[in-house]
């Protein structure tokens, strides 16, 4: 049986890593009857956004790289769709595995579904209920065109049930938690060896949502965050390539309390999040990674698909309202993770065995088709 994973963007490499490991462990046990291949669409192509994740997380090199690159949503998704269709017709995989909610996810799912190839969607069922987010469209379309839906959280299961997709749904836990658990000790050992370790307190800032990164918006937001940083702790800000030029234009108006740096590799990011006083972000994945690493998060959006992190009390939604952000930071800095927090996180996101469950379920489910 041949499974093919299709990935293309940074967060997908983090989700792919434990799936590769689960396949490898299984293949060792059953003597190579199962094959797992990787197609990289090339949505992310900078070394810092792609290659470093394959290296650090020991993901096998992609079997195929489609080199699609950047473009408008339609052009990028369409280009991937066309190239993936050609590839699937040539390779005839038994199952196509897609991850998360990017344009790569949607293109791979559509290409496979149109060829009547079974599709498994990892990280299914998430909803922000905000259709202005390109990811929300990708999620809804992918879930409805997929055959097996692996929901990482109880909220994901409920959302799929509400859309009459319960029969295809499996509650799997979150593969990103698997990756954090597997790599934290490695990251910490590596950091101890490096001399750059500093005792100074800081918080981490990431921004990349189109809704937060329009130039005029950033020009207002960054100086406000700078003012907050000056009275709390410095903000470490790894700048996403898409907003590099805009941030660089604004940077002369910022104080040294905002520290602009290149995107961080995964292992360094784990240590950076763990040691941060708090995280300010509009990312989806980072909201959870902060929780898994016992760091409080403030989400610069009005809604989240990771509602459990808010319910558990480790994440708060502020949008980009400076007064709300200020208040949330004060609250976050006083809050601690305790036994109840850890128990709730385990119940909602699983305890690091999601990939194993998914791979075993895929094999037993799709071999009966
Ligand atoms: C994409 C995903 C988003 C995910 C994010 C993680 C979609 C719709 N969005 O957003 O869900 O959270 O990845 O980062 O799929 N660029 C580079 N080098 C790269 C990649 C991108 O310079 O290696 C620049 C290009 O200018 C490109 C822009 O970033 O046009 C946007 O990249 P793209 O992949 O289209 O979207 P992201 O904003 O990264």
CSV table of C-alpha atoms in Angstrom, one decimal, residues 5 44 75 78 87 93 100 121 124 151 161 191 220-221 261 277 291 306 314 347 360:
chain,number,residue,atom,x,y,z
A,5,UNK,CA,1.9,12.9,2.2
A,44,UNK,CA,7.6,27.6,1.1
A,75,UNK,CA,-2.6,31.1,-9.2
A,78,UNK,CA,-4.2,26.3,-9.4
A,87,UNK,CA,2.0,13.4,-10.3
A,93,UNK,CA,-1.0,6.3,-4.7
A,100,UNK,CA,-3.8,21.5,8.2
A,121,UNK,CA,-7.0,15.0,6.4
A,124,UNK,CA,-9.5,18.2,10.5
A,151,UNK,CA,-9.7,15.8,14.5
A,161,UNK,CA,-20.5,16.5,13.7
A,191,UNK,CA,20.8,25.0,23.6
A,220,UNK,CA,0.2,51.6,13.7
A,221,UNK,CA,0.5,48.2,15.5
A,261,UNK,CA,15.3,38.6,13.9
A,277,UNK,CA,7.5,35.5,29.6
A,291,UNK,CA,0.4,26.0,25.9
A,306,UNK,CA,-8.1,26.4,19.2
A,314,UNK,CA,-3.7,29.7,28.8
A,347,UNK,CA,-7.6,15.6,27.5
A,360,UNK,CA,-2.6,2.6,12.5
